[in-house]
Amino acid sequence: MAWENDTVGPDVAIAGVHISERIGKDVAGQLDLEEALEASRYASHPFSSHPKEWPPLFEVVENRELPPVLIERFNAAGGEGTALCGIFPEIRRAWASVDNALFLWRFDKWDGQCPEYNGEEQAICAVGLVRSKPGIFVEAIQYLIVLATPVELVLVGVCCTARGDGTDPYDELSLQPLPEYTIPSDGVTMTSIACTDRGQIFLAGRDGHIYEMQYTTGSGWHKRCRKVCLTAGLGSLISRWVLPNAFKFGAVDPIVDMVIDNERHILYARTEDMKLQAFDLGVDGDGPFKKIAEEKNLIDPRETQYGGRRSAASRVLARAAKPSIVYIAPLSTMESKWLHVVTVLSDGRRLYLSTSSSSGSNRSVGGLTGLDNNCQRPCCLKVVATRPSPPLGVSGGLTFGALSVASRSQPEDLALKVETAFYSLGSLVLSDSSSPAVSSLLIVGKDSSVQSSAVSNFGVSARSSRALRELVSSLPVDGRMLVVADVLPTPDIAITVQSLYADVEVYGFAALRESCEKASAKLWARGDLQTQHILPRRRIVVFSTMGIMEVVFNRPVDTLRRLFESNAPRSHIEDFFNRFGAGEAAAMCLLLAAKLAYSEENLVSNAVAEKAAEVFEDPRMVGMPQLDGAAALPNTRSPPGGFSMGQVVQEAEPVFSGAHEGLCLCSSRLLLPIWELPVMIVRREMVSDTRDDEGVVVCRLSTGAMQVLENKIRSLEQFLRSRRNQSRGLYGYVAGLGDFSGSILYGTSSDLGTGGMGSGRNLFGPYSRTVDSGDGMAANKRSRLPYSPAELAAMEVRAMECLRRLLRRSSEALFLLQLISQHHVTRLVQGLDSTLRQRLLQLTFHQLVCSEEGDQLAMQLISSLMQYHIGQDGRGTVDEISVKLRDGCPSFYNESDYKYFLAVECLERAVATTDAGEREILARDAYNFLSKIPDSADLSSVCKRFADLRFYEAVVRLPLRKAQALDPNGDAVNDKIDPVKRNDALAQREQCYEIVVDAVRSLKGEVVQKGMQEFGASAKFSGSGSVLDQTSRNKYIRQIIQLGVQWPDTLFHEHMYRALIELGLDQELLEYGGSDLVSFLQSAGRRTPQEIRAATVISSMGGSPLRASEAPVPPSQTKYLDLLARYYVLKRQHLLAANVLYRLAERQCSDAGEGPTLEQRRQYLSNAVLQAKSASTTAGTTTTRQNIDDGLLDMLEGKLTVLKFQMKIKEELDSIASSLDDVQNITESLQNNSFPHSNLMADANFAIAAREKAKELSLELKSITQLYNEYAVPFRLWEICLEMLNFANYSGDADSKIVRETWARLLDQALSKGGVAEACSVLKRVGSNLYPGDGACLPLDTLCLHLEKAALEHLSSGVELVGDEDVARALLAACRGAPEPVLSIYDQLLSNGVILPSPILRLRLLRSVLVVLREWAMSIFANRMETTTAGASFIFGGRLSLEQTTMVNQGVRDKITSALNRYMTEVRRLALPQSQTEPVYRGFRDLEEKLLAPSSLPTF
């Protein structure tokens, strides 16, 4: 088994869970005193005696006589003066007064000092001690002594001075008179003084009233000190100047005793007439003084409810005289949440009272949690439980066993006669004067032992185990007992205990405002078993008439120690184990063997420790690991000759020995005060530079408390390790069997092979793995047990080893916290971000020890500590602090951490130096250190520092080394393993890759979202790196890319390529990318791996790879294909670039926002065409060039043209859709009108359909057939239809019927919109695009006739004023100015009488012919004169010279002249009035004359 390794892992985690469960059981098992008293009402043995063979439970360790000066003064008074006495445990002093003199001396030692104070003239009648209120007196006055005489009340300051070595804070005491704090008592004799921890002083007067003595600094007319009566409103005013007896009109019941419950803020008073009063002091003790209840007849109401169970002793006492109250004491909340005060009667009985109306059993389970006692104020005073008086005749020689009170009665003359009593923290001290010969002390304390017979049956034992059982012992005493007090723990112990247990909810320390000595002493109320490892033996001081006696309470561990020291017989040790149980006894053996029990005198010797260790390992004492119920199996045989079917077969489970149980108890009690509590807290009252609302972060525990706890845990772990190394006990037995690795829950019985069992010595004797099922039964009817003794022993050893590892880890965590606390936690955590700070505040000690998060946060703290030491202030070196960390907490700080921080130190020195060469060497050294621990270092902040030093080799290679170390088997790229495992490996790699990418982002100027602030802000470290210009940034970016490309990690290359693309570093990627860049871009931009291979095969054959890329491209892949195309262009691979660009252009998408716009698609296709043309010019062979020209280029050009059609259609559809809003507005305005608006609704539906179709067009490229049939024709886009028909070289019918109909629809559409003018404009625009072509898409005859008829119709009807030149000029523009085609169409129409039967229409056509001829003549003349047609028109309107006319082409002039003669004849033939034909005829005639005139032409 790897004992020394793996301190962090499943073993520690599982052991931590077991400790948590054990702590939970211990906390749940702690009973409230009310529950224990309730259960004891049904028990017949409420008391037990200490075994006479054992050392005494209570011992008198010191008897001291009274100071001689005191005896002398008392004798001088003749015994007739006023004498009082008492004990002030807070200042370690006893006191006594004789008349007007007060004496103080040490009760725990005699130092020869007994100062006397006699500043008063009157006899002292009451004395009290109070902690002074802060801010009133000088700091040296810590306490005040309150003296009451019949005439005045006096405050005396108490100053305590510590010894020079600091070991005794109460070494010297001086009294300081305070004359300004003296007030008259107004004649009231005070009988008792009680003080609160807040510095309040309450005095009980013989007049039956309670007063408060208030003291302040005094200012103005306010007095420094005054007396206020709290129980009589009028008396509080009159008592200052009127005689005190003036208003007493009846018998007065003086108050003889007062006590204060400082936890619940309740004052209890006892009167001379045996009345018990309760007063409420307010929630925090500063509220109004309020009387709650007063009870005279104190009796337990439940004692009469169970008359049959009333003891004989109770009946005897009932016949005796009525007992009196001799003592009252408040109960600590650690004893009970619901019982508040106890009274001791003169017959020895105790009455437990509550100030709450309801019982504790109704408010919580176990009494451990409940309502805040300060929130629920007292409302009554009632008896809840009665405890019978302890039996007489008890002494150290009584036989062992329980004492039954109910089974015997005592004679009346032997009944207890209690003179004085004392109760504190569960212990009762009675002064018994029933025997006239000698007086004795009866000490009653809680019996913490556990009887082995307590689990005999379920019904009674469950109740009896919860019942309160007390040990009774008797001590002889000389004289009469006067006062008893607890000896408080020393300040160093108190501070440690309070720091440890202050925040443990079950102990309730947080609500206490008492001094740490008083608060820590209350931990004794939890019992010795819970506290004997941390608290010393309890001591009390008994002030008697003969002197002072110091009594010590021996704990169970002290009894066991004394048994070992006296070499007691083995039977006594066995009795001890039987009485306390094997687990508890084994735990006490551990306390002695590891020397964990608190010993004020170092009482545990090495011999005792060795004996305790031997008993701890003795299986005859602690038992053996066995199966639950296995011992009963041999007795469960069936009757002879048959078998039983009614028996329940239970699965046997392992039950470990008392040694394991003792280790669990000891470990859980050590870890209880820290286990589930946070290690850090926010303290807001401290002064700090942080914001007031945040406070400062500090360790919850003090350094001293952590040191004490660490030492104890280390001692326990070292003891276990030494026994293991020596192969003692079960360790040796298991070591003989072989190596048993794994934790207690992970190990299996198969690890133990039966063949190795014989090599070890069987400590437990023979043990059969089979149990007979009956006498004489066959072998096949024997039941097999699941584990052998050897296997059970190995399981227990594994469990104990897990606990040992947990203890070691816990001690190291405490050491680390001490080291952090010594360097000021606030300073170390101020560099952490808010998230880490919050996680640190929520971190419990359990998580720190057992979880990965705890390990991470511990490393954060160590990092801050290192930064503090090796920072620029130069407080130390890595070696100095590393020695402490490696020695104190190696599981938190190992060799890898040491090298890591050596590297950090080098980086710090590199920052500080100004020599560039030295900086380079130091950075290289840091890089070498970190290269040795690639998987251990947290590189985020370190690489940031390397980046500041411009050492980018480390920035790139260290994260890549770590990625390789984290995934050495390449699980991130292994498709055959579990996907979860693969994804985890990939995630770890990507975290490393991001460090390199962050460096690029920083150089690029992007904001790095992931903070790399483990060692504080980068600003502290950026001194070496000046602000970079853009040229330097680009240089370092290229360096990082080149270093990354050189590293053989394909996953990193892909990660870096993606990051560069996201950062816009496309050009750097294309220039410096590795050989796998093309494959990356291809794989990122393709849908399947087969697609790119097909494209590559096609392109290698010289053909078009387009068909291999017809699959749609997702939006996320566009940028990769775009870069791939740019890469191909850069590498002059034009064909592949054209292929990629075509894929981008044809990319499909489901949403218009995801895909490219049509304009972007057009740009892609245009570039593809350009690349295809470049490929054709650079192709090597004629065959390849022909394939490219015929295949790729033609297709791309055709696709580009079709895309232009699609863009036009979409534009038209968007225009139609934009009119939808106007239509809707008009529709709304006509809703209340009777005017029909069906046409408007139809237009609206039409616009909606157009919007939907426009959206479809934006998603993908459409074919020309789809565009024509699904978009252009349905939405009457006739102009685009004609262009598509022309592009497609449509010749579906001989007479081009579809083209003519399309033209007719287009012209009709134009005529309906804007008349003939609009139609002529459409003809000019569309016709010029279709001319010349093959004539199929520009039927001039149809167009001419359609327009001329429309012009004549519009003109005749007066709808539109149409000029003679409009149609003719439109036809000329459609033919791009060529007059001959137009003139030919007019000749064709005029020659066909069927087409033009109307003479008016023929005349209209002749006017148009005249315009054509005139335009023809002007165009010819303008061409010859190198001028424009407008210029020729001007010339025709002026005069021409002979030279100019001779320049006109004679052949053209003859054609025009011949046509003029023909058309003049045609005009004469028209059967129309001459007035209509004459202008047309004259026009032809004039044009002819101008053409034929030799010298000049008349103007038009």
PDB file of C-alpha atoms in Angstrom, residues 986 989-998 1001 1010 1049-1062 1080:
ATOM      1  CA  LEU A 986     -10.512  18.150 -25.562  1.00  0.00           C
ATOM      2  CA  ARG A 989      -6.450  20.949 -24.265  1.00  0.00           C
ATOM      3  CA  GLU A 990      -8.513  23.952 -25.302  1.00  0.00           C
ATOM      4  CA  GLN A 991      -7.889  25.624 -21.947  1.00  0.00           C
ATOM      5  CA  CYS A 992      -4.189  25.473 -22.706  1.00  0.00           C
ATOM      6  CA  TYR A 993      -4.695  26.651 -26.264  1.00  0.00           C
ATOM      7  CA  GLU A 994      -6.617  29.685 -25.045  1.00  0.00           C
ATOM      8  CA  ILE A 995      -3.522  30.974 -23.267  1.00  0.00           C
ATOM      9  CA  VAL A 996      -1.730  31.301 -26.598  1.00  0.00           C
ATOM     10  CA  VAL A 997      -4.782  32.817 -28.216  1.00  0.00           C
ATOM     11  CA  ASP A 998      -5.089  35.349 -25.391  1.00  0.00           C
ATOM     12  CA  ARG A1001      -5.702  38.940 -28.608  1.00  0.00           C
ATOM     13  CA  LYS A1010     -10.566  35.667 -19.120  1.00  0.00           C
ATOM     14  CA  ASP A1049      -0.354  19.506 -32.764  1.00  0.00           C
ATOM     15  CA  THR A1050      -3.138  19.482 -35.331  1.00  0.00           C
ATOM     16  CA  LEU A1051      -5.801  20.331 -32.778  1.00  0.00           C
ATOM     17  CA  PHE A1052      -3.890  23.400 -31.719  1.00  0.00           C
ATOM     18  CA  HIS A1053      -3.418  24.456 -35.325  1.00  0.00           C
ATOM     19  CA  GLU A1054      -7.159  24.292 -35.883  1.00  0.00           C
ATOM     20  CA  HIS A1055      -7.825  26.187 -32.645  1.00  0.00           C
ATOM     21  CA  MET A1056      -5.308  28.870 -33.564  1.00  0.00           C
ATOM     22  CA  TYR A1057      -6.625  29.156 -37.124  1.00  0.00           C
ATOM     23  CA  ARG A1058     -10.154  29.740 -35.828  1.00  0.00           C
ATOM     24  CA  ALA A1059      -8.938  32.341 -33.367  1.00  0.00           C
ATOM     25  CA  LEU A1060      -6.985  34.195 -36.032  1.00  0.00           C
ATOM     26  CA  ILE A1061     -10.042  34.254 -38.245  1.00  0.00           C
ATOM     27  CA  GLU A1062     -12.181  35.609 -35.404  1.00  0.00           C
ATOM     28  CA  PHE A1080      -8.455  22.907 -42.169  1.00  0.00           C
TER      29      PHE A1080
END
